[in-house]
Each structure stands twice: as C-alpha cells, then as structure tokens.
CSV table of N, CA, C and O in Angstrom, one decimal:
chain,number,residue,atom,x,y,z
H,7,MET,N,-82.2,-167.9,4.3
H,7,MET,CA,-83.2,-168.7,4.9
H,7,MET,C,-84.2,-167.7,5.6
H,7,MET,O,-83.9,-166.8,6.3
H,8,ARG,N,-85.5,-168.0,5.4
H,8,ARG,CA,-86.5,-167.2,6.0
H,8,ARG,C,-86.7,-167.7,7.4
H,8,ARG,O,-86.8,-168.9,7.7
H,9,ILE,N,-86.9,-166.8,8.4
H,9,ILE,CA,-87.1,-167.2,9.8
H,9,ILE,C,-88.5,-166.7,10.1
H,9,ILE,O,-88.9,-165.5,9.9
H,10,ASN,N,-89.4,-167.5,10.6
H,10,ASN,CA,-90.7,-167.1,11.0
H,10,ASN,C,-90.7,-166.4,12.4
H,10,ASN,O,-89.6,-166.4,13.0
H,11,PRO,N,-91.8,-165.8,12.9
H,11,PRO,CA,-91.7,-165.1,14.1
H,11,PRO,C,-91.3,-165.9,15.3
H,11,PRO,O,-90.9,-165.4,16.3
H,12,HIS,N,-91.4,-167.2,15.2
H,12,HIS,CA,-91.0,-168.1,16.3
H,12,HIS,C,-89.5,-168.5,16.2
H,12,HIS,O,-89.1,-169.3,17.0
H,13,GLY,N,-88.8,-167.9,15.3
H,13,GLY,CA,-87.4,-168.2,15.2
H,13,GLY,C,-87.0,-169.6,14.5
H,13,GLY,O,-85.9,-170.0,14.5
H,14,VAL,N,-88.0,-170.2,13.8
H,14,VAL,CA,-87.8,-171.4,13.1
H,14,VAL,C,-87.5,-171.2,11.6
H,14,VAL,O,-88.2,-170.4,11.0
H,15,ALA,N,-86.5,-171.8,11.1
H,15,ALA,CA,-86.1,-171.6,9.7
H,15,ALA,C,-87.1,-172.2,8.8
H,15,ALA,O,-87.7,-173.3,9.0
H,16,ALA,N,-87.3,-171.5,7.7
H,16,ALA,CA,-88.2,-172.0,6.6
H,16,ALA,C,-87.4,-172.5,5.4
H,16,ALA,O,-86.3,-172.0,5.2
H,17,MET,N,-87.9,-173.5,4.7
H,17,MET,CA,-87.2,-174.1,3.6
H,17,MET,C,-87.9,-173.5,2.3
H,17,MET,O,-88.5,-172.5,2.3
H,18,MET,N,-87.8,-174.3,1.2
H,18,MET,CA,-88.3,-173.8,-0.1
H,18,MET,C,-89.8,-173.5,0.0
H,18,MET,O,-90.5,-174.1,0.8
H,19,THR,N,-90.2,-172.5,-0.8
H,19,THR,CA,-91.6,-172.1,-0.8
H,19,THR,C,-92.3,-173.1,-1.8
H,19,THR,O,-91.6,-173.8,-2.6
H,20,PRO,N,-93.6,-173.1,-1.8
H,20,PRO,CA,-94.3,-173.9,-2.8
H,20,PRO,C,-94.1,-173.5,-4.2
H,20,PRO,O,-94.4,-174.2,-5.1
H,21,TYR,N,-93.5,-172.3,-4.4
H,21,TYR,CA,-93.2,-171.8,-5.8
H,21,TYR,C,-91.8,-172.4,-6.3
H,21,TYR,O,-91.4,-172.0,-7.4
H,22,THR,N,-91.2,-173.3,-5.5
H,22,THR,CA,-89.9,-173.8,-5.9
H,22,THR,C,-90.1,-175.2,-6.4
H,22,THR,O,-90.8,-176.0,-5.8
H,23,HIS,N,-89.4,-175.6,-7.5
H,23,HIS,CA,-89.4,-176.9,-8.1
H,23,HIS,C,-88.0,-177.4,-8.3
H,23,HIS,O,-87.2,-176.7,-8.9
H,24,VAL,N,-87.6,-178.6,-7.8
H,24,VAL,CA,-86.3,-179.1,-7.9
H,24,VAL,C,-86.4,-180.5,-8.7
H,24,VAL,O,-87.3,-181.3,-8.3
H,25,GLN,N,-85.6,-180.7,-9.7
H,25,GLN,CA,-85.7,-181.9,-10.5
H,25,GLN,C,-84.3,-182.2,-11.1
H,25,GLN,O,-83.6,-181.3,-11.6
H,26,PRO,N,-83.9,-183.5,-11.1
H,26,PRO,CA,-82.7,-183.8,-11.8
H,26,PRO,C,-83.0,-183.7,-13.3
H,26,PRO,O,-84.0,-184.1,-13.8
H,27,ILE,N,-82.0,-183.0,-14.0
H,27,ILE,CA,-82.3,-182.8,-15.4
H,27,ILE,C,-81.3,-183.6,-16.3
H,27,ILE,O,-81.5,-183.7,-17.5
H,28,ALA,N,-80.2,-184.1,-15.7
H,28,ALA,CA,-79.2,-184.9,-16.5
H,28,ALA,C,-78.4,-185.7,-15.5
H,28,ALA,O,-78.1,-185.2,-14.4
H,29,GLU,N,-78.0,-186.9,-15.9
H,29,GLU,CA,-77.2,-187.7,-15.0
H,29,GLU,C,-76.1,-188.4,-15.8
H,29,GLU,O,-76.4,-189.0,-16.9
H,30,LEU,N,-74.9,-188.3,-15.3
H,30,LEU,CA,-73.8,-189.0,-15.9
H,30,LEU,C,-73.5,-190.2,-15.0
H,30,LEU,O,-73.0,-190.0,-13.9
H,31,PRO,N,-73.9,-191.4,-15.4
H,31,PRO,CA,-73.8,-192.6,-14.5
H,31,PRO,C,-72.4,-193.0,-14.3
H,31,PRO,O,-71.5,-192.7,-15.0
H,32,GLY,N,-72.2,-193.9,-13.3
H,32,GLY,CA,-70.9,-194.5,-13.1
H,32,GLY,C,-70.3,-193.9,-11.8
H,32,GLY,O,-70.8,-193.0,-11.1
H,33,SER,N,-69.1,-194.5,-11.4
H,33,SER,CA,-68.5,-194.2,-10.2
H,33,SER,C,-68.0,-192.7,-10.2
H,33,SER,O,-67.8,-192.1,-9.1
H,34,LEU,N,-67.7,-192.2,-11.3
H,34,LEU,CA,-67.2,-190.8,-11.4
H,34,LEU,C,-68.3,-189.8,-11.9
H,34,LEU,O,-68.1,-188.7,-12.2
H,35,GLY,N,-69.5,-190.3,-12.0
H,35,GLY,CA,-70.6,-189.5,-12.5
H,35,GLY,C,-71.2,-188.5,-11.6
H,35,GLY,O,-70.8,-188.4,-10.4
H,36,PHE,N,-72.1,-187.7,-12.1
H,36,PHE,CA,-72.7,-186.7,-11.2
H,36,PHE,C,-74.1,-186.4,-11.9
H,36,PHE,O,-74.4,-186.8,-13.0
H,37,THR,N,-74.9,-185.7,-11.1
H,37,THR,CA,-76.2,-185.3,-11.6
H,37,THR,C,-76.3,-183.8,-11.7
H,37,THR,O,-75.7,-183.1,-10.8
H,38,VAL,N,-77.0,-183.3,-12.7
H,38,VAL,CA,-77.2,-181.8,-12.8
H,38,VAL,C,-78.7,-181.7,-12.4
H,38,VAL,O,-79.6,-182.3,-13.0
H,39,TRP,N,-78.9,-180.8,-11.4
H,39,TRP,CA,-80.2,-180.5,-10.9
H,39,TRP,C,-80.7,-179.2,-11.4
H,39,TRP,O,-80.0,-178.2,-11.5
H,40,GLY,N,-82.0,-179.1,-11.8
H,40,GLY,CA,-82.6,-177.9,-12.2
H,40,GLY,C,-83.5,-177.4,-11.1
H,40,GLY,O,-84.3,-178.2,-10.5
H,41,VAL,N,-83.4,-176.1,-10.8
H,41,VAL,CA,-84.3,-175.5,-9.7
H,41,VAL,C,-84.9,-174.3,-10.3
H,41,VAL,O,-84.3,-173.4,-10.8
H,42,GLY,N,-86.2,-174.3,-10.3
H,42,GLY,CA,-87.0,-173.1,-10.6
H,42,GLY,C,-87.6,-172.5,-9.4
H,42,GLY,O,-88.3,-173.2,-8.6
H,43,THR,N,-87.4,-171.2,-9.1
H,43,THR,CA,-87.9,-170.6,-7.9
H,43,THR,C,-88.2,-169.2,-8.0
H,43,THR,O,-87.7,-168.5,-9.0
H,44,ARG,N,-88.9,-168.6,-7.1
H,44,ARG,CA,-89.2,-167.2,-7.0
H,44,ARG,C,-88.5,-166.7,-5.7
H,44,ARG,O,-88.5,-165.5,-5.4
H,45,ASP,N,-87.9,-167.6,-4.9
H,45,ASP,CA,-87.1,-167.2,-3.7
H,45,ASP,C,-85.9,-166.4,-4.1
H,45,ASP,O,-85.3,-166.7,-5.1
H,46,ASP,N,-85.5,-165.5,-3.2
H,46,ASP,CA,-84.3,-164.7,-3.6
H,46,ASP,C,-83.0,-165.6,-3.4
H,46,ASP,O,-83.1,-166.6,-2.8
H,47,ILE,N,-82.0,-165.2,-4.1
H,47,ILE,CA,-80.7,-166.0,-4.1
H,47,ILE,C,-80.1,-166.2,-2.7
H,47,ILE,O,-79.7,-167.3,-2.4
H,48,ALA,N,-80.2,-165.2,-1.8
H,48,ALA,CA,-79.7,-165.4,-0.5
H,48,ALA,C,-80.4,-166.5,0.2
H,48,ALA,O,-79.8,-167.3,1.0
H,49,THR,N,-81.7,-166.6,0.0
H,49,THR,CA,-82.5,-167.7,0.6
H,49,THR,C,-82.1,-169.0,0.1
H,49,THR,O,-81.9,-170.0,0.8
H,50,VAL,N,-81.9,-169.1,-1.3
H,50,VAL,CA,-81.5,-170.4,-1.9
H,50,VAL,C,-80.1,-170.8,-1.4
H,50,VAL,O,-79.9,-172.0,-1.2
H,51,LEU,N,-79.2,-169.9,-1.1
H,51,LEU,CA,-77.9,-170.2,-0.6
H,51,LEU,C,-77.8,-170.6,0.9
H,51,LEU,O,-76.8,-171.0,1.4
H,52,ALA,N,-78.9,-170.3,1.6
H,52,ALA,CA,-78.9,-170.5,3.0
H,52,ALA,C,-78.8,-172.0,3.4
H,52,ALA,O,-79.4,-172.8,2.7
H,53,PRO,N,-78.1,-172.3,4.5
H,53,PRO,CA,-78.1,-173.7,4.9
H,53,PRO,C,-79.5,-174.3,5.2
H,53,PRO,O,-80.4,-173.6,5.7
H,54,GLY,N,-79.8,-175.5,4.7
H,54,GLY,CA,-81.1,-176.1,4.9
H,54,GLY,C,-82.1,-175.8,3.9
H,54,GLY,O,-83.2,-176.3,4.0
H,55,TYR,N,-81.8,-175.0,2.9
H,55,TYR,CA,-82.9,-174.6,2.0
H,55,TYR,C,-83.5,-175.7,1.3
H,55,TYR,O,-84.7,-175.8,1.1
H,56,PHE,N,-82.7,-176.7,0.8
H,56,PHE,CA,-83.2,-177.8,0.0
H,56,PHE,C,-83.9,-178.9,0.9
H,56,PHE,O,-84.5,-179.8,0.3
H,57,GLY,N,-83.8,-178.8,2.2
H,57,GLY,CA,-84.5,-179.7,3.1
H,57,GLY,C,-84.2,-181.2,2.7
H,57,GLY,O,-83.1,-181.6,2.4
H,58,PRO,N,-85.3,-182.0,2.7
H,58,PRO,CA,-85.2,-183.4,2.4
H,58,PRO,C,-84.6,-183.7,1.0
H,58,PRO,O,-84.0,-184.8,0.7
H,59,THR,N,-84.8,-182.8,0.0
H,59,THR,CA,-84.2,-183.0,-1.3
H,59,THR,C,-82.7,-183.1,-1.3
H,59,THR,O,-82.1,-183.8,-2.1
H,60,ALA,N,-82.1,-182.5,-0.3
H,60,ALA,CA,-80.6,-182.5,-0.2
H,60,ALA,C,-80.1,-184.0,0.0
H,60,ALA,O,-79.0,-184.3,-0.4
H,61,ARG,N,-80.9,-184.9,0.5
H,61,ARG,CA,-80.5,-186.3,0.7
H,61,ARG,C,-80.3,-186.9,-0.6
H,61,ARG,O,-79.5,-187.9,-0.7
H,62,MET,N,-80.9,-186.5,-1.7
H,62,MET,CA,-80.8,-187.1,-3.0
H,62,MET,C,-79.6,-186.5,-3.8
H,62,MET,O,-79.1,-187.1,-4.7
H,63,MET,N,-79.1,-185.4,-3.3
H,63,MET,CA,-77.9,-184.8,-4.0
H,63,MET,C,-76.6,-185.4,-3.5
H,63,MET,O,-76.5,-185.8,-2.3
H,64,ASN,N,-75.6,-185.5,-4.3
H,64,ASN,CA,-74.4,-186.1,-4.0
H,64,ASN,C,-73.2,-185.2,-4.2
H,64,ASN,O,-73.3,-184.2,-4.9
H,65,ASP,N,-72.1,-185.5,-3.5
H,65,ASP,CA,-70.9,-184.7,-3.7
H,65,ASP,C,-70.5,-184.6,-5.2
H,65,ASP,O,-70.5,-185.7,-5.8
H,66,GLY,N,-70.3,-183.4,-5.7
H,66,GLY,CA,-69.9,-183.3,-7.1
H,66,GLY,C,-71.1,-182.9,-8.0
H,66,GLY,O,-70.9,-182.6,-9.2
H,67,ASP,N,-72.3,-183.0,-7.5
H,67,ASP,CA,-73.4,-182.7,-8.3
H,67,ASP,C,-73.4,-181.2,-8.6
H,67,ASP,O,-72.8,-180.4,-7.9
H,68,ILE,N,-74.1,-180.8,-9.7
H,68,ILE,CA,-74.2,-179.4,-10.1
H,68,ILE,C,-75.7,-179.0,-10.0
H,68,ILE,O,-76.6,-179.7,-10.4
H,69,VAL,N,-76.0,-177.8,-9.5
H,69,VAL,CA,-77.3,-177.3,-9.3
H,69,VAL,C,-77.4,-176.0,-10.1
H,69,VAL,O,-76.6,-175.0,-9.9
H,70,ILE,N,-78.4,-175.9,-11.1
H,70,ILE,CA,-78.6,-174.7,-11.9
H,70,ILE,C,-79.9,-174.1,-11.4
H,70,ILE,O,-81.0,-174.8,-11.4
H,71,VAL,N,-79.9,-172.9,-10.8
H,71,VAL,CA,-81.0,-172.2,-10.3
H,71,VAL,C,-81.5,-171.2,-11.3
H,71,VAL,O,-80.7,-170.4,-11.7
H,72,ASN,N,-82.8,-171.2,-11.6
H,72,ASN,CA,-83.4,-170.3,-12.5
H,72,ASN,C,-84.4,-169.5,-11.6
H,72,ASN,O,-85.5,-170.0,-11.2
H,73,ARG,N,-84.1,-168.3,-11.2
H,73,ARG,CA,-84.9,-167.5,-10.4
H,73,ARG,C,-85.7,-166.4,-11.2
H,73,ARG,O,-85.1,-165.6,-11.8
H,74,ARG,N,-87.0,-166.5,-11.1
H,74,ARG,CA,-87.8,-165.5,-11.8
H,74,ARG,C,-88.3,-164.5,-10.8
H,74,ARG,O,-88.4,-164.8,-9.6
H,75,PRO,N,-88.5,-163.3,-11.3
H,75,PRO,CA,-89.0,-162.2,-10.3
H,75,PRO,C,-90.3,-162.6,-9.7
H,75,PRO,O,-91.1,-163.3,-10.3
H,76,PRO,N,-90.5,-162.2,-8.5
H,76,PRO,CA,-91.7,-162.6,-7.8
H,76,PRO,C,-93.0,-162.0,-8.2
H,76,PRO,O,-94.1,-162.5,-8.0
H,77,LEU,N,-93.0,-160.9,-8.9
H,77,LEU,CA,-94.2,-160.2,-9.3
H,77,LEU,C,-94.4,-160.1,-10.8
H,77,LEU,O,-94.5,-161.1,-11.4
H,78,ALA,N,-94.4,-158.9,-11.3
H,78,ALA,CA,-94.7,-158.7,-12.7
H,78,ALA,C,-93.4,-158.8,-13.6
H,78,ALA,O,-92.3,-158.7,-13.0
H,79,PRO,N,-93.5,-159.2,-14.9
H,79,PRO,CA,-92.3,-159.2,-15.7
H,79,PRO,C,-91.5,-157.9,-15.7
H,79,PRO,O,-90.3,-157.9,-16.0
H,80,SER,N,-92.1,-156.8,-15.4
H,80,SER,CA,-91.4,-155.5,-15.4
H,80,SER,C,-90.4,-155.5,-14.2
H,80,SER,O,-89.6,-154.6,-14.2
H,81,ASP,N,-90.4,-156.4,-13.3
H,81,ASP,CA,-89.5,-156.5,-12.2
H,81,ASP,C,-88.1,-156.9,-12.6
H,81,ASP,O,-87.2,-156.9,-11.8
H,82,GLY,N,-88.0,-157.3,-13.9
H,82,GLY,CA,-86.7,-157.8,-14.4
H,82,GLY,C,-86.8,-159.2,-14.9
H,82,GLY,O,-87.8,-159.8,-14.8
H,83,GLY,N,-85.7,-159.6,-15.5
H,83,GLY,CA,-85.7,-160.9,-16.1
H,83,GLY,C,-85.3,-162.0,-15.2
H,83,GLY,O,-85.3,-161.8,-13.9
H,84,THR,N,-84.9,-163.1,-15.7
H,84,THR,CA,-84.6,-164.3,-14.9
H,84,THR,C,-83.1,-164.2,-14.5
H,84,THR,O,-82.2,-163.9,-15.3
H,85,GLU,N,-82.9,-164.5,-13.2
H,85,GLU,CA,-81.6,-164.6,-12.7
H,85,GLU,C,-81.1,-166.0,-12.6
H,85,GLU,O,-81.9,-166.9,-12.3
H,86,LYS,N,-79.8,-166.3,-13.0
H,86,LYS,CA,-79.3,-167.7,-13.0
H,86,LYS,C,-78.2,-167.8,-12.1
H,86,LYS,O,-77.4,-166.9,-11.9
H,87,LEU,N,-78.1,-169.0,-11.5
H,87,LEU,CA,-77.0,-169.3,-10.5
H,87,LEU,C,-76.6,-170.7,-10.7
H,87,LEU,O,-77.4,-171.6,-10.9
H,88,VAL,N,-75.3,-171.0,-10.8
H,88,VAL,CA,-74.8,-172.4,-10.9
H,88,VAL,C,-74.0,-172.7,-9.7
H,88,VAL,O,-73.1,-171.9,-9.3
H,89,LEU,N,-74.3,-173.8,-9.0
H,89,LEU,CA,-73.7,-174.2,-7.8
H,89,LEU,C,-73.1,-175.6,-7.8
H,89,LEU,O,-73.6,-176.4,-8.6
H,90,ALA,N,-72.1,-175.8,-7.1
H,90,ALA,CA,-71.5,-177.1,-6.9
H,90,ALA,C,-71.9,-177.7,-5.6
H,90,ALA,O,-71.8,-176.9,-4.6
H,91,VAL,N,-72.2,-178.9,-5.5
H,91,VAL,CA,-72.6,-179.6,-4.2
H,91,VAL,C,-71.4,-180.2,-3.6
H,91,VAL,O,-70.6,-180.9,-4.3
H,92,HIS,N,-71.2,-180.0,-2.3
H,92,HIS,CA,-70.1,-180.7,-1.6
H,92,HIS,C,-70.8,-181.3,-0.4
H,92,HIS,O,-71.5,-180.7,0.3
H,93,LYS,N,-70.5,-182.6,-0.2
H,93,LYS,CA,-71.0,-183.3,1.0
H,93,LYS,C,-69.8,-183.9,1.7
H,93,LYS,O,-69.0,-184.6,1.1
H,94,ASP,N,-69.8,-183.7,3.0
H,94,ASP,CA,-68.7,-184.2,3.8
H,94,ASP,C,-69.0,-185.7,4.2
H,94,ASP,O,-70.1,-186.2,3.8
H,95,VAL,N,-68.1,-186.4,4.9
H,95,VAL,CA,-68.3,-187.8,5.2
H,95,VAL,C,-69.6,-188.0,6.1
H,95,VAL,O,-70.1,-189.1,6.1
H,96,ALA,N,-70.0,-187.0,6.9
H,96,ALA,CA,-71.2,-187.1,7.7
H,96,ALA,C,-72.5,-186.8,6.9
H,96,ALA,O,-73.5,-187.0,7.4
H,97,GLY,N,-72.3,-186.4,5.6
H,97,GLY,CA,-73.5,-186.1,4.8
H,97,GLY,C,-74.0,-184.7,4.8
H,97,GLY,O,-75.0,-184.3,4.2
H,98,ALA,N,-73.2,-183.8,5.5
H,98,ALA,CA,-73.6,-182.4,5.6
H,98,ALA,C,-73.3,-181.7,4.2
H,98,ALA,O,-72.2,-181.9,3.7
H,99,MET,N,-74.3,-181.0,3.7
H,99,MET,CA,-74.2,-180.4,2.3
H,99,MET,C,-73.8,-179.0,2.4
H,99,MET,O,-74.3,-178.2,3.2
H,100,THR,N,-72.8,-178.6,1.5
H,100,THR,CA,-72.4,-177.2,1.4
H,100,THR,C,-72.6,-176.9,-0.1
H,100,THR,O,-72.2,-177.7,-1.0
H,101,LEU,N,-73.1,-175.7,-0.5
H,101,LEU,CA,-73.1,-175.3,-1.9
H,101,LEU,C,-72.1,-174.2,-2.1
H,101,LEU,O,-72.0,-173.3,-1.4
H,102,ARG,N,-71.3,-174.4,-3.2
H,102,ARG,CA,-70.4,-173.4,-3.6
H,102,ARG,C,-70.8,-172.8,-4.9
H,102,ARG,O,-71.1,-173.5,-5.9
H,103,GLN,N,-70.9,-171.5,-4.9
H,103,GLN,CA,-71.3,-170.7,-6.1
H,103,GLN,C,-70.2,-170.8,-7.1
H,103,GLN,O,-69.1,-170.4,-6.9
H,104,ILE,N,-70.6,-171.2,-8.3
H,104,ILE,CA,-69.7,-171.3,-9.5
H,104,ILE,C,-69.9,-170.0,-10.4
H,104,ILE,O,-68.9,-169.4,-10.9
H,105,LEU,N,-71.2,-169.7,-10.6
H,105,LEU,CA,-71.5,-168.7,-11.6
H,105,LEU,C,-72.8,-168.0,-11.2
H,105,LEU,O,-73.7,-168.7,-10.7
H,106,HIS,N,-72.8,-166.7,-11.3
H,106,HIS,CA,-74.1,-165.9,-11.0
H,106,HIS,C,-74.3,-165.0,-12.2
H,106,HIS,O,-73.5,-164.2,-12.5
H,107,LEU,N,-75.4,-165.2,-12.9
H,107,LEU,CA,-75.8,-164.3,-14.0
H,107,LEU,C,-77.0,-163.4,-13.5
H,107,LEU,O,-78.1,-164.0,-13.4
H,108,PRO,N,-76.8,-162.2,-13.2
H,108,PRO,CA,-77.9,-161.4,-12.7
H,108,PRO,C,-79.0,-161.2,-13.7
H,108,PRO,O,-78.7,-161.3,-14.9
H,109,ALA,N,-80.1,-160.8,-13.3
H,109,ALA,CA,-81.3,-160.6,-14.2
H,109,ALA,C,-81.0,-159.3,-15.0
H,109,ALA,O,-80.4,-158.4,-14.5
H,110,LEU,N,-81.3,-159.4,-16.2
H,110,LEU,CA,-81.2,-158.2,-17.1
H,110,LEU,C,-82.5,-157.4,-17.0
H,110,LEU,O,-83.6,-157.9,-16.6
H,111,GLU,N,-82.4,-156.1,-17.3
H,111,GLU,CA,-83.6,-155.3,-17.3
H,111,GLU,C,-84.5,-155.8,-18.4
H,111,GLU,O,-84.1,-156.3,-19.4
H,112,PRO,N,-85.8,-155.6,-18.2
H,112,PRO,CA,-86.8,-156.1,-19.2
H,112,PRO,C,-86.5,-155.3,-20.5
H,112,PRO,O,-86.2,-154.2,-20.5
H,113,MET,N,-86.7,-156.0,-21.6
H,113,MET,CA,-86.5,-155.4,-22.9
H,113,MET,C,-87.9,-154.8,-23.3
H,113,MET,O,-88.8,-155.5,-23.7
H,114,VAL,N,-87.9,-153.5,-23.3
H,114,VAL,CA,-89.2,-152.8,-23.6
H,114,VAL,C,-88.8,-151.8,-24.7
H,114,VAL,O,-87.9,-151.0,-24.6
H,115,ALA,N,-89.5,-151.9,-25.8
H,115,ALA,CA,-89.3,-151.0,-27.0
H,115,ALA,C,-89.7,-149.6,-26.6
H,115,ALA,O,-90.7,-149.3,-26.0
H,116,LYS,N,-88.8,-148.6,-26.9
H,116,LYS,CA,-89.1,-147.2,-26.6
H,116,LYS,C,-89.7,-146.6,-27.8
H,116,LYS,O,-89.5,-147.0,-29.0
H,117,ALA,N,-90.5,-145.6,-27.6
H,117,ALA,CA,-91.2,-144.9,-28.7
H,117,ALA,C,-90.3,-144.4,-29.8
H,117,ALA,O,-90.6,-144.5,-31.0
H,118,ASN,N,-89.1,-143.9,-29.4
H,118,ASN,CA,-88.2,-143.4,-30.4
H,118,ASN,C,-87.3,-144.4,-31.0
H,118,ASN,O,-86.5,-144.2,-31.9
H,119,ASN,N,-87.3,-145.7,-30.5
H,119,ASN,CA,-86.5,-146.7,-31.0
H,119,ASN,C,-87.3,-148.1,-30.9
H,119,ASN,O,-87.0,-148.9,-30.0
H,120,PRO,N,-88.2,-148.3,-31.9
H,120,PRO,CA,-89.0,-149.5,-31.8
H,120,PRO,C,-88.3,-150.8,-32.1
H,120,PRO,O,-88.8,-151.9,-32.0
H,121,LYS,N,-87.0,-150.7,-32.6
H,121,LYS,CA,-86.2,-151.9,-32.9
H,121,LYS,C,-85.9,-152.7,-31.6
H,121,LYS,O,-85.6,-152.1,-30.6
H,122,PRO,N,-86.0,-154.0,-31.6
H,122,PRO,CA,-85.6,-154.8,-30.5
H,122,PRO,C,-84.1,-154.7,-30.2
H,122,PRO,O,-83.3,-154.5,-31.1
H,123,VAL,N,-83.8,-154.8,-28.9
H,123,VAL,CA,-82.4,-154.8,-28.5
H,123,VAL,C,-81.7,-156.1,-28.9
H,123,VAL,O,-82.3,-157.2,-28.7
H,124,VAL,N,-80.6,-156.0,-29.5
H,124,VAL,CA,-79.8,-157.2,-30.0
H,124,VAL,C,-78.6,-157.4,-29.1
H,124,VAL,O,-77.9,-156.4,-28.9
H,125,SER,N,-78.4,-158.6,-28.7
H,125,SER,CA,-77.2,-158.8,-27.9
H,125,SER,C,-76.0,-158.9,-28.7
H,125,SER,O,-76.0,-159.2,-29.9
H,126,ASP,N,-74.8,-158.5,-28.1
H,126,ASP,CA,-73.6,-158.6,-28.8
H,126,ASP,C,-73.0,-160.0,-28.8
H,126,ASP,O,-71.9,-160.2,-29.2
H,127,MET,N,-73.8,-160.9,-28.2
H,127,MET,CA,-73.4,-162.3,-28.1
H,127,MET,C,-73.6,-163.1,-29.4
H,127,MET,O,-73.3,-164.2,-29.6
H,128,GLY,N,-74.3,-162.4,-30.4
H,128,GLY,CA,-74.5,-163.0,-31.7
H,128,GLY,C,-75.8,-163.5,-31.8
H,128,GLY,O,-76.5,-164.1,-32.4
C-alpha cells in the first residue's frame, strides 16, 4: 500500500483495471476476477488495495493479477499472481496467494543466435 506524505493509504492507481471474467452461478459458485495493473505485487497484496471493489468480491472468489512493468518492455515481462478471496462474517477481506509466476526476462535475439528462444513447455 502506498502511503502519501500525510500518512494516508492509497488504493489502486488509475493504471489498474478490475473486472469479473468468469462466474460459476449458484450457492456453491464463485467469480474469477481479472486485474491488470502496473502496481507492484506488494502494493496489490496490501490491505485495502481493492477499495470499494472489494465489496463486490465474495468468499471463495479467485483473483488473477496480470502485472506489467511500469516503463519500457525491456524492464521484463508480465508477472502473474493468483489469489483466493476470504471474507469473514463481518465482511473483512483477506487475500491468500495461491500462485506467483515472476516476470521472465525479455526475449531479445542476440547477434550470434538469431533464433527465438523456445520454451521447454512445448
């Protein structure tokens, strides 16, 4: 969470977009939320980050965060984070990290090896 000089916590920046991307309806259902941001992961995980949007999230929902580097593409690739939402009976929200995929280094062809890098994932 970013703190301004007056000690007040800041929420999502204007560069952040939150949207439900899938919903499994019913009493046992849940929503998968997509978040695109340039905020660092520590800020995303800080209490109060989602502000008023948190009221729409329910216990058991999943949040997929797609964090892009704040500057040039040479700063690295996209970082991904998968979170589970927990809400207590009072409605206080806690996020539990399920998966973190760090950004990969940018794929830049070298003069002595112009072939693109191929993942071993197939």
